[in-house]
Coordinates of C-alpha atoms and ligand atoms in Angstrom, one line a residue:
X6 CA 97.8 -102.9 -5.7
X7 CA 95.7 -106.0 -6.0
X8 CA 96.9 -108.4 -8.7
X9 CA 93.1 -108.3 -9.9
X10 CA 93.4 -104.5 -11.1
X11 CA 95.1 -104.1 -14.0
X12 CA 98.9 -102.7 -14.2
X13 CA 99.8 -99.3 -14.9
X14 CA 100.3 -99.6 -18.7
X15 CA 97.5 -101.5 -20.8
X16 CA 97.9 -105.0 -20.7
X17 CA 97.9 -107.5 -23.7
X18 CA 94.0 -107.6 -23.2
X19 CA 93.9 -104.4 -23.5
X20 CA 95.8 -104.2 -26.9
X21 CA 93.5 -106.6 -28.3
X22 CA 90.6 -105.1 -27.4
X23 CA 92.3 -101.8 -29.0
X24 CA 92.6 -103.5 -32.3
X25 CA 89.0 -105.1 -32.4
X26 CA 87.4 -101.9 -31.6
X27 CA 89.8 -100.0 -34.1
X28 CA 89.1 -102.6 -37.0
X29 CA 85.2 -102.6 -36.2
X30 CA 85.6 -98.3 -35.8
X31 CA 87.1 -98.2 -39.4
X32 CA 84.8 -100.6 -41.0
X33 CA 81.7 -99.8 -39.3
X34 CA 81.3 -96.4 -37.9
X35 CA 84.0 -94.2 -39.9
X36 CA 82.1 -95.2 -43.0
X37 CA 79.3 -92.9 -42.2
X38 CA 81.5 -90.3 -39.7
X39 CA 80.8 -87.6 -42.5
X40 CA 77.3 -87.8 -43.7
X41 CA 76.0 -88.3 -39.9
X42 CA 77.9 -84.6 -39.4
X43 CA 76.9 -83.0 -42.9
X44 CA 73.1 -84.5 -42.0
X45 CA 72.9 -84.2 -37.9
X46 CA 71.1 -87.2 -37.8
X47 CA 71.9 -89.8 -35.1
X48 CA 74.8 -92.2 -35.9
X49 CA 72.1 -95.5 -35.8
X50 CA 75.0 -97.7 -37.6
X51 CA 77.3 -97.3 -35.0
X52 CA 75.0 -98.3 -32.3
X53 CA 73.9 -101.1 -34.3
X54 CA 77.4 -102.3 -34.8
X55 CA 78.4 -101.1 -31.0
X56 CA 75.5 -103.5 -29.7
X57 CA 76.4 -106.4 -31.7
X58 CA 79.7 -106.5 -30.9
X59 CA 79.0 -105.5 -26.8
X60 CA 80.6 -102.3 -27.1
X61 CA 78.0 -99.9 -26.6
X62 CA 78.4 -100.0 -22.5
X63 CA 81.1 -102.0 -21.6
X64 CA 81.8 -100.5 -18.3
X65 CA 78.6 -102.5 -16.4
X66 CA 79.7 -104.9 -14.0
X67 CA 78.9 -108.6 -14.8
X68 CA 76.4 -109.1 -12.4
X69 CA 74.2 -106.7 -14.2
X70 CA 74.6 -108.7 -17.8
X71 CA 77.6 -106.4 -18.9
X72 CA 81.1 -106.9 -20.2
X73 CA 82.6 -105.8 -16.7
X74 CA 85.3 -103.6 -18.6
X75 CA 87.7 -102.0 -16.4
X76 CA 88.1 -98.3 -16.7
X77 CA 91.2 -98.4 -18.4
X78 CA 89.5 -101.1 -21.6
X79 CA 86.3 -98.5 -21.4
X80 CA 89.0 -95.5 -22.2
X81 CA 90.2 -97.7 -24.8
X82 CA 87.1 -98.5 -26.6
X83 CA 85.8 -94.7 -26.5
X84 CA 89.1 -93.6 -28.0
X85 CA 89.2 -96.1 -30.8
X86 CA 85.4 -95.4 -31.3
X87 CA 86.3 -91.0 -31.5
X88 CA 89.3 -91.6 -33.9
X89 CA 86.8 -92.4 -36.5
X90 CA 83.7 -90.7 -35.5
X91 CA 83.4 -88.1 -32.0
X92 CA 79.6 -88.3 -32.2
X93 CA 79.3 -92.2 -31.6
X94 CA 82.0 -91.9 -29.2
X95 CA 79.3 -90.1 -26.9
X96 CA 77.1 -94.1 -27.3
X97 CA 79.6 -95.9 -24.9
X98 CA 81.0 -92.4 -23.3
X99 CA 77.5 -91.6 -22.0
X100 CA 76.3 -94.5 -21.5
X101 CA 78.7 -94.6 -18.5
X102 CA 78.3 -91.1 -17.6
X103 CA 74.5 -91.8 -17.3
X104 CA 74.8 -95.1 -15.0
X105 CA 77.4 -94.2 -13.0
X106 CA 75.5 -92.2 -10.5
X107 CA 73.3 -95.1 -10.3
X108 CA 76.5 -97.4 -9.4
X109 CA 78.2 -95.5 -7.0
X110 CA 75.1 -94.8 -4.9
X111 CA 71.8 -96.4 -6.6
X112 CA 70.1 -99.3 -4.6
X113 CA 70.8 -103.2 -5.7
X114 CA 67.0 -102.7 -7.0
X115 CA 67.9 -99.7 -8.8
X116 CA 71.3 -101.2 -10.1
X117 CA 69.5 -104.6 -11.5
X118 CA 66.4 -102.6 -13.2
X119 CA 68.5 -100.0 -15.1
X120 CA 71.7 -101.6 -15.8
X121 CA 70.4 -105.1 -17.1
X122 CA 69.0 -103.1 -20.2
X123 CA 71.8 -101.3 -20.7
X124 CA 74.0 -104.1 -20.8
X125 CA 71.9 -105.9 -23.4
X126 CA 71.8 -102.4 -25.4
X127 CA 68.0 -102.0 -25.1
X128 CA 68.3 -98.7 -23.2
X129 CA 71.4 -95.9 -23.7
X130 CA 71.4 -93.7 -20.2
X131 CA 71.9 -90.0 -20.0
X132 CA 72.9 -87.6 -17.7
X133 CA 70.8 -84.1 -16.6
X134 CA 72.9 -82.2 -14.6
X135 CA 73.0 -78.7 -16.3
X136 CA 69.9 -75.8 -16.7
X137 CA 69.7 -73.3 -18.5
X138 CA 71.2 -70.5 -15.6
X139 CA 72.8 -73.5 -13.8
X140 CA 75.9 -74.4 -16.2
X141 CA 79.5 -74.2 -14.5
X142 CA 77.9 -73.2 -11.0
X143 CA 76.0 -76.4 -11.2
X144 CA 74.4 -76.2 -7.6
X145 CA 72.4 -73.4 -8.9
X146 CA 69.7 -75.4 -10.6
X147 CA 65.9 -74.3 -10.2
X148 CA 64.4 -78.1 -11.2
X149 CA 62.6 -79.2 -8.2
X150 CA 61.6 -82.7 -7.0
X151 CA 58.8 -82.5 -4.2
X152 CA 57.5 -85.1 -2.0
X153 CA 54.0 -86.8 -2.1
X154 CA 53.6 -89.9 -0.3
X155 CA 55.5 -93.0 -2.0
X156 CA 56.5 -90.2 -5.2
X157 CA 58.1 -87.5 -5.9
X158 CA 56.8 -84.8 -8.7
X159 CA 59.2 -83.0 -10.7
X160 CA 59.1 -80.0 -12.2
X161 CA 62.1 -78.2 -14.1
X162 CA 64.2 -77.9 -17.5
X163 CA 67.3 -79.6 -18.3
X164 CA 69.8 -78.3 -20.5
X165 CA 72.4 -79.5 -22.6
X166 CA 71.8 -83.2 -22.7
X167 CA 73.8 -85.7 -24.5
X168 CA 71.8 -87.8 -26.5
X169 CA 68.8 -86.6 -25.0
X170 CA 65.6 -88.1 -27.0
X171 CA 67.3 -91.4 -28.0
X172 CA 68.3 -92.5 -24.3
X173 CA 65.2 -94.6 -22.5
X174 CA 66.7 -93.4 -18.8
X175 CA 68.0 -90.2 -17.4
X176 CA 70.2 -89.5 -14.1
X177 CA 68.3 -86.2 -13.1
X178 CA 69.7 -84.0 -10.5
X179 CA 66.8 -82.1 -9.1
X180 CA 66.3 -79.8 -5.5
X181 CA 64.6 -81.5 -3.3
X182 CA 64.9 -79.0 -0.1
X183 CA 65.8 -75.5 -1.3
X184 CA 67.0 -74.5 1.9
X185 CA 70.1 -76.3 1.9
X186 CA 71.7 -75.4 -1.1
X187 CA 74.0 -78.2 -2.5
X188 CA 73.1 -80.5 0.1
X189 CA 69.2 -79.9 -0.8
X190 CA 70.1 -81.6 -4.3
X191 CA 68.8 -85.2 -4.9
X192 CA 69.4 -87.6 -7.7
X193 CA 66.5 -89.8 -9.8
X194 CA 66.0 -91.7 -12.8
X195 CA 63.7 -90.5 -14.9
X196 CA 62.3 -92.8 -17.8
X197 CA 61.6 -91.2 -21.6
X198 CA 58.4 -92.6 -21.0
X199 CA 57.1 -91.1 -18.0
X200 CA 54.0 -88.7 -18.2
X201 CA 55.4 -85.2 -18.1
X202 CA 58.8 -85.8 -19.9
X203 CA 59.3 -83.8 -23.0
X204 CA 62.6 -82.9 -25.1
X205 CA 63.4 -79.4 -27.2
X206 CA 64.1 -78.9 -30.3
X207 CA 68.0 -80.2 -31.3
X208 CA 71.0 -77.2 -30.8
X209 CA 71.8 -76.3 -33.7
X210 CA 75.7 -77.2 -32.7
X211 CA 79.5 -76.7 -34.0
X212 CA 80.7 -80.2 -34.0
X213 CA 79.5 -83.4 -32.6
X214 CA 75.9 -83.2 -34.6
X215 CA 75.4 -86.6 -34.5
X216 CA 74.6 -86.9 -30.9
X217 CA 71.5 -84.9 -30.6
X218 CA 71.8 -82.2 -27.3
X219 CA 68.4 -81.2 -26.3
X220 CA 66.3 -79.9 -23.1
X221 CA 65.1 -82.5 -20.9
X222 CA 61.6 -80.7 -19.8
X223 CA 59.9 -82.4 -17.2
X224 CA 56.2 -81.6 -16.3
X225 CA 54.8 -82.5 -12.9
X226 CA 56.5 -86.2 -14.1
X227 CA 55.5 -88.4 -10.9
X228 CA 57.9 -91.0 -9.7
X229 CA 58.0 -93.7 -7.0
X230 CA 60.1 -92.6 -3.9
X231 CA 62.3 -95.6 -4.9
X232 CA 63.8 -93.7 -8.4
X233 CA 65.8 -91.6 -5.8
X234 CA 70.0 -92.7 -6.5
X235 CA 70.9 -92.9 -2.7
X236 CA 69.7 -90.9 0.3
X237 CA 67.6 -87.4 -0.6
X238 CA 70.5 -84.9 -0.5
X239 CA 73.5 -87.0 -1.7
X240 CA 72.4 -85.7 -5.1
X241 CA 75.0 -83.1 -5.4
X242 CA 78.0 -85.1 -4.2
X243 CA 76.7 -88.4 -6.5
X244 CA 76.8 -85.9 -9.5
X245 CA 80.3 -84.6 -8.7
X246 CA 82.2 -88.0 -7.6
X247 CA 80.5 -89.4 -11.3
X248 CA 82.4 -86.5 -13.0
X249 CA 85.7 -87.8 -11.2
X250 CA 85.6 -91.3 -12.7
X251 CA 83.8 -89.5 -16.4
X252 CA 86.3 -86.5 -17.2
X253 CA 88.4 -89.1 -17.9
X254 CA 86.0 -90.6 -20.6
X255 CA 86.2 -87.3 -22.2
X256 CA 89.7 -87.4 -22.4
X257 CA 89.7 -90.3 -24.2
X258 CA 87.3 -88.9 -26.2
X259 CA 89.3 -86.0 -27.1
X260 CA 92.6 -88.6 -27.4
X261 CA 90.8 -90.3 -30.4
X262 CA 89.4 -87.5 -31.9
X263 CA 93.2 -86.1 -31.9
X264 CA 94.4 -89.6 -33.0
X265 CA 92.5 -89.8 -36.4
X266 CA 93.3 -86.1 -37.1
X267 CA 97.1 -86.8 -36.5
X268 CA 96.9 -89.6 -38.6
X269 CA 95.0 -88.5 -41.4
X270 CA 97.8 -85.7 -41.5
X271 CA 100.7 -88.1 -41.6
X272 CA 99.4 -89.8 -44.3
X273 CA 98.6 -86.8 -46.0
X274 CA 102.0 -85.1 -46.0
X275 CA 103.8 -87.9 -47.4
X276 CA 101.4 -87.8 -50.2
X277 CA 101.3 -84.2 -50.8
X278 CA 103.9 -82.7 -52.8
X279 CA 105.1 -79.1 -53.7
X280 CA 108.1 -77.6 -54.4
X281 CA 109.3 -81.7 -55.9
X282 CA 108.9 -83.7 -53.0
X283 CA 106.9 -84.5 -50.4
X284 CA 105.9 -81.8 -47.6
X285 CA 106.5 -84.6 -44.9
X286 CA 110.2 -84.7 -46.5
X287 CA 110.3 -80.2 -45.2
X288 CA 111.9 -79.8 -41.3
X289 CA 109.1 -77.1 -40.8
X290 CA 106.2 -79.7 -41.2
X291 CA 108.4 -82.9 -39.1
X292 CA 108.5 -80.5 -36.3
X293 CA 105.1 -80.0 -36.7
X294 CA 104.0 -83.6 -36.5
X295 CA 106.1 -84.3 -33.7
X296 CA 105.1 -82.0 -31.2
X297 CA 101.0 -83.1 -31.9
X298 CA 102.9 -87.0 -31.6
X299 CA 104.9 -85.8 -28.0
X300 CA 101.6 -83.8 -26.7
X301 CA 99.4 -86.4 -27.4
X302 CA 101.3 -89.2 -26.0
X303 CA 101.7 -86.9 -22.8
X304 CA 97.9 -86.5 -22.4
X305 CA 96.8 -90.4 -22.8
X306 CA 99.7 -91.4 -20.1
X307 CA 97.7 -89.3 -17.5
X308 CA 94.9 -90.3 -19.1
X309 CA 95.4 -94.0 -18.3
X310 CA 97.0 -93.0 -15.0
X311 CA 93.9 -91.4 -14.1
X312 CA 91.6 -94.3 -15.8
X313 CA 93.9 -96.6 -13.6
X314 CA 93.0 -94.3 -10.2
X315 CA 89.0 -94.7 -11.4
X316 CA 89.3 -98.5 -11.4
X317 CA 90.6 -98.8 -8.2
X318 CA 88.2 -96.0 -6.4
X319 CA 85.3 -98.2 -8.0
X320 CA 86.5 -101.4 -6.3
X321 CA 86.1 -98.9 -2.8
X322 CA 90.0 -98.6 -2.6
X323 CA 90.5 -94.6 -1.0
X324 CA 92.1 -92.9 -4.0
X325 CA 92.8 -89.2 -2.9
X326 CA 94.0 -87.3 -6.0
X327 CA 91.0 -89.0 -8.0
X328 CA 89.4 -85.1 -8.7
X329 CA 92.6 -84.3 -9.3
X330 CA 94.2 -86.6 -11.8
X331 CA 90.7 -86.9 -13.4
X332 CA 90.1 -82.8 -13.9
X333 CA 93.8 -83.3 -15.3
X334 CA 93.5 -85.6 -18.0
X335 CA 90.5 -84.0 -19.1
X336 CA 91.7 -80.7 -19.0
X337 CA 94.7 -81.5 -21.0
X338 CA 93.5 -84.4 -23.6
X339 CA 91.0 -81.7 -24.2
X340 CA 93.7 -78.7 -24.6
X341 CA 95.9 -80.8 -26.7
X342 CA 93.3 -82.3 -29.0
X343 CA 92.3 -78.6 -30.4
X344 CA 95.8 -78.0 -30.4
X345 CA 96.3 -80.7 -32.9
X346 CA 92.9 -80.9 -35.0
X347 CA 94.0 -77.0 -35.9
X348 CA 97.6 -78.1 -36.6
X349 CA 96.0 -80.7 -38.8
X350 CA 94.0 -78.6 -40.7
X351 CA 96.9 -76.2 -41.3
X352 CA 99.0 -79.2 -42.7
X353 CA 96.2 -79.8 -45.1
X354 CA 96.5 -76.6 -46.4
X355 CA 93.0 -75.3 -48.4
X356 CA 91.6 -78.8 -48.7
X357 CA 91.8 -78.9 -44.7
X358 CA 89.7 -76.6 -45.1
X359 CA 87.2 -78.1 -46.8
X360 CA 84.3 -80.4 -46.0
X361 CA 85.9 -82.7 -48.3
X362 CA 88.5 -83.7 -45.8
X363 CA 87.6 -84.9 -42.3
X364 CA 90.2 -82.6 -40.2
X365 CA 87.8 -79.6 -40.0
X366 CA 85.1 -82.3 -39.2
X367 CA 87.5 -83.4 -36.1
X368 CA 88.4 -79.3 -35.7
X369 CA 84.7 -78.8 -35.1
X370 CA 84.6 -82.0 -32.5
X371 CA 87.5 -81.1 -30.3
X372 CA 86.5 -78.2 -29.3
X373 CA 83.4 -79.6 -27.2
X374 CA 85.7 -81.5 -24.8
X375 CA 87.2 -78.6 -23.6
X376 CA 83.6 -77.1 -22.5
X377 CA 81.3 -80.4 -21.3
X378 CA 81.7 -82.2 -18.1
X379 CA 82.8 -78.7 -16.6
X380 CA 84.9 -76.4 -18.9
X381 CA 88.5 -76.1 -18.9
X382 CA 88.2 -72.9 -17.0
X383 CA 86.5 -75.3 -14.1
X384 CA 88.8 -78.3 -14.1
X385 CA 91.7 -75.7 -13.8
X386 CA 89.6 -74.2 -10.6
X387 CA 89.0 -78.1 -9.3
X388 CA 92.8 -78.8 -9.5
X389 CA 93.5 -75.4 -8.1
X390 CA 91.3 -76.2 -4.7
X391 CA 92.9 -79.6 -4.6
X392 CA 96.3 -78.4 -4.3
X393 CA 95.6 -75.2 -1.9
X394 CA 92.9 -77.6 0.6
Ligands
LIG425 N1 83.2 -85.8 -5.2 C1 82.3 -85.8 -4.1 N2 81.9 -84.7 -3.5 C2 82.4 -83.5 -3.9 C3 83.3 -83.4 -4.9 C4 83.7 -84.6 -5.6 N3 84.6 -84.6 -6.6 N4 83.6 -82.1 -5.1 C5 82.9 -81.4 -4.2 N5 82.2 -82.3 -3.5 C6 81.3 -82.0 -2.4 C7 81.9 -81.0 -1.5 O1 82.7 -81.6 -0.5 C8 80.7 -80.3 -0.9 O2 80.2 -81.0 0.2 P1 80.4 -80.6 1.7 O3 79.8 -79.2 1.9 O4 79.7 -81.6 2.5 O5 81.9 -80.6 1.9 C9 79.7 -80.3 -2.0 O6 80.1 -81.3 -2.9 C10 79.6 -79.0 -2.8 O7 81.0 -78.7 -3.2 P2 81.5 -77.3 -3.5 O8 81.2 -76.4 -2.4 O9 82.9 -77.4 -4.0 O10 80.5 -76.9 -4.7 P3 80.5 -75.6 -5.7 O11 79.1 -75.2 -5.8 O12 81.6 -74.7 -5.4 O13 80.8 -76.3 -7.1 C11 82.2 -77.0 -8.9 C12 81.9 -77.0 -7.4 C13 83.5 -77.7 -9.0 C14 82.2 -75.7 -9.5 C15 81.1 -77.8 -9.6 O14 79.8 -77.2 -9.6 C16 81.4 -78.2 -11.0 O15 82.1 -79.2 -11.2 N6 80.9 -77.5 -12.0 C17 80.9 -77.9 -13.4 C18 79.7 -78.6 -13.7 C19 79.9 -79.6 -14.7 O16 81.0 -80.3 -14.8 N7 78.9 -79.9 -15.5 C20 79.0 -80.9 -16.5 C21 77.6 -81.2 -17.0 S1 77.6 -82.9 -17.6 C22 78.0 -82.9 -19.2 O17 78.5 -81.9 -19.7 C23 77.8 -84.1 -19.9 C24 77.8 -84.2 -21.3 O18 77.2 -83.4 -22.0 C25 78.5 -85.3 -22.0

């Protein structure tokens, strides 16, 4: 491995950068975790204090303006962004999700015009992969994308997308020869403010109500020929090799959001008393706590493998079990962190209960990650066809 990648377990940087963005989470964003949930409004102070502090996209290179985080410091920040709040957590999770199409197959001209503003945190970037009737079998989307001289007009409906409404640009995956099935998919990117785009109303949503999930409608939007993200056809494979290096941005996700639900309950059972003492101080209860501890320790060590494995594939190094270890970590941060929100709320007893306490808050917010960027049942299919290929 070259020296300039970073080792397998975080480095000193790394640790640092876990305690700024822990002390900014806690002072900043957790602050206001509850009301943006009880209100579904848009979590606007943790952007403003994301941007400020050059958090909000760290993952773009240094040549576009950006912080040039490495996979493994982007995981980092996401996590310590979801242990306080899961809906901001989508700002700098997103962001990436939204751009990296763009860097792993966009032109230098595409890559300079839509990442600069990113960087600077004057645009957030989204990602419209999903339809309606096209949700797991994501090949199956209608929205087209036909030629017409130096444009291309597109016509279709998005669904399902992350902070649709607030993001300036959109990676849209749309057919652009319905002949060929998944190899008749091309990828654009489509601007909030070009003639024809529209959103729906907000879903109306279990958890993560901050981030607003809406359709993307497009109306004979005309763009230049030069919006397409790498040759016409490449859309398909573009969209799936992004997921490889984003499941694992999700499983940090779902690592923080399990992280502040474990901790909350620590604290909590060594405050709570019944029966003369402390519940912490009952076997039933430390046995409890540990296994959340053990499981979630197990799921960010493949996390960071994986976010390791996406580092080097970025820097063009072959990395084989990339779909693998990515589908992996996302499947089981995911698995683990609605194991232990639910344990959490069972060690809070009634008030866990309660929208007093933020456990059925992180309950609620767990459970996405095991259904976007491809459901559990789909990861467990992608790691199935990796091993039997
Ligand atoms: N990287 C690059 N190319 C890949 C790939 C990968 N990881 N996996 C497959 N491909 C290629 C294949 O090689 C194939 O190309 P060839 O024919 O040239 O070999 C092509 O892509 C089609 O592959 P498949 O035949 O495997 O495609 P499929 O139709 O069977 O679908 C699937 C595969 C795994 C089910 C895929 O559709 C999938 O991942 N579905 C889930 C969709 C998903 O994750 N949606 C997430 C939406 S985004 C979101 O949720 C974001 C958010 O809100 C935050």
């Amino acid at each position: 491995m070259s020296p300039d990648f970073p080792a397998y377990a975080p480095s000193e940087e790394h640790e640092m950068l876990r305690q700024t963005v822990r002390e900014l989470a806690d002072a900043k964003i957790a602050p206001f975790a509850a009301a943006v949930d009880e209100e579904s409004r848009f979590p606007q102070e943790a952007l403003d204090a994301l941007v400020q502090n050059e958090l909000h996209a760290v993952h773009v290179p240094e040549s576009y303006g950006g912080a040039g985080a490495d996979a493994l410091a982007t995981v980092i920040v996401i996590e310590e962004v979801a242990r306080a709040c899961a809906s901001s957590s989508l700002i700098p999770a997103v962001n990436k999700l939204g751009t990296v199409p763009v860097l792993l197959s966009g032109s230098e001209e595409l890559k300079k015009k839509y990442l600069t503003p990113v960087a600077k945190g004057e645009a957030m970037f989204s990602y419209a992969l999903s339809e309606a009737d096209a949700g797991s079998d994501a090949a199956g989307m209608k929205t087209r994308a036909v030629r017409d001289g130096d444009h291309y007009v597109l016509n279709g409906a998005k669904m399902w997308i992350t902070n649709a409404g607030v993001s300036e640009y959109y990676t849209v995956m749309a057919v652009t020869d319905p002949a060929k099935g998944a190899k008749g998919i091309s990828a654009f990117v489509v601007e909030k403010s070009d003639e024809g785009v529209s959103f729906g109303p907000k879903e109306k949503k279990l958890g993560i109500k901050g981030s607003p999930t809406r359709q993307v409608i497009l109306e004979n939007v005309r763009i230049p020929a030069d919006r397409m993200i790498g040759a016409e056809g490449t859309g398909f494979k573009t969209a799936l090799a992004t997921l490889d290096h984003t499941r694992i941005t999700i499983a940090a996700q779902a690592l923080g959001i399990a992280q502040g639900a474990l901790d909350y309950a620590v604290g909590y059972v060594k405050e709570r008393k019944q029966f003369g003492k402390p519940i912490a101080d009952f076997q039933g209860v430390q046995f409890m706590l540990a296994d959340m501890a053990m499981r979630l320790e197990g799921a960010r060590q493949l996390t960071y493998h994986a976010a390791i494995k996406s580092e080097r594939a970025m820097h063009g190094e072959k990395v084989p079990d990339l779909t693998f270890v990515s589908s992996a970590c996302k499947c089981l941060a995911s698995d683990v962190a609605m194991d232990i929100t639910v344990d959490a709320v069972q060690l809070l007893g009634g008030y866990g209960y309660t929208r007093e306490f933020p456990a059925e808050r992180m309950m609620r917010d767990a459970k996405i990650t095991q259904i976007y960027e491809g459901t559990n049942q789909i990861q467990r299919m992608v790691m199935a066809r990796q091993l039997l290929k």
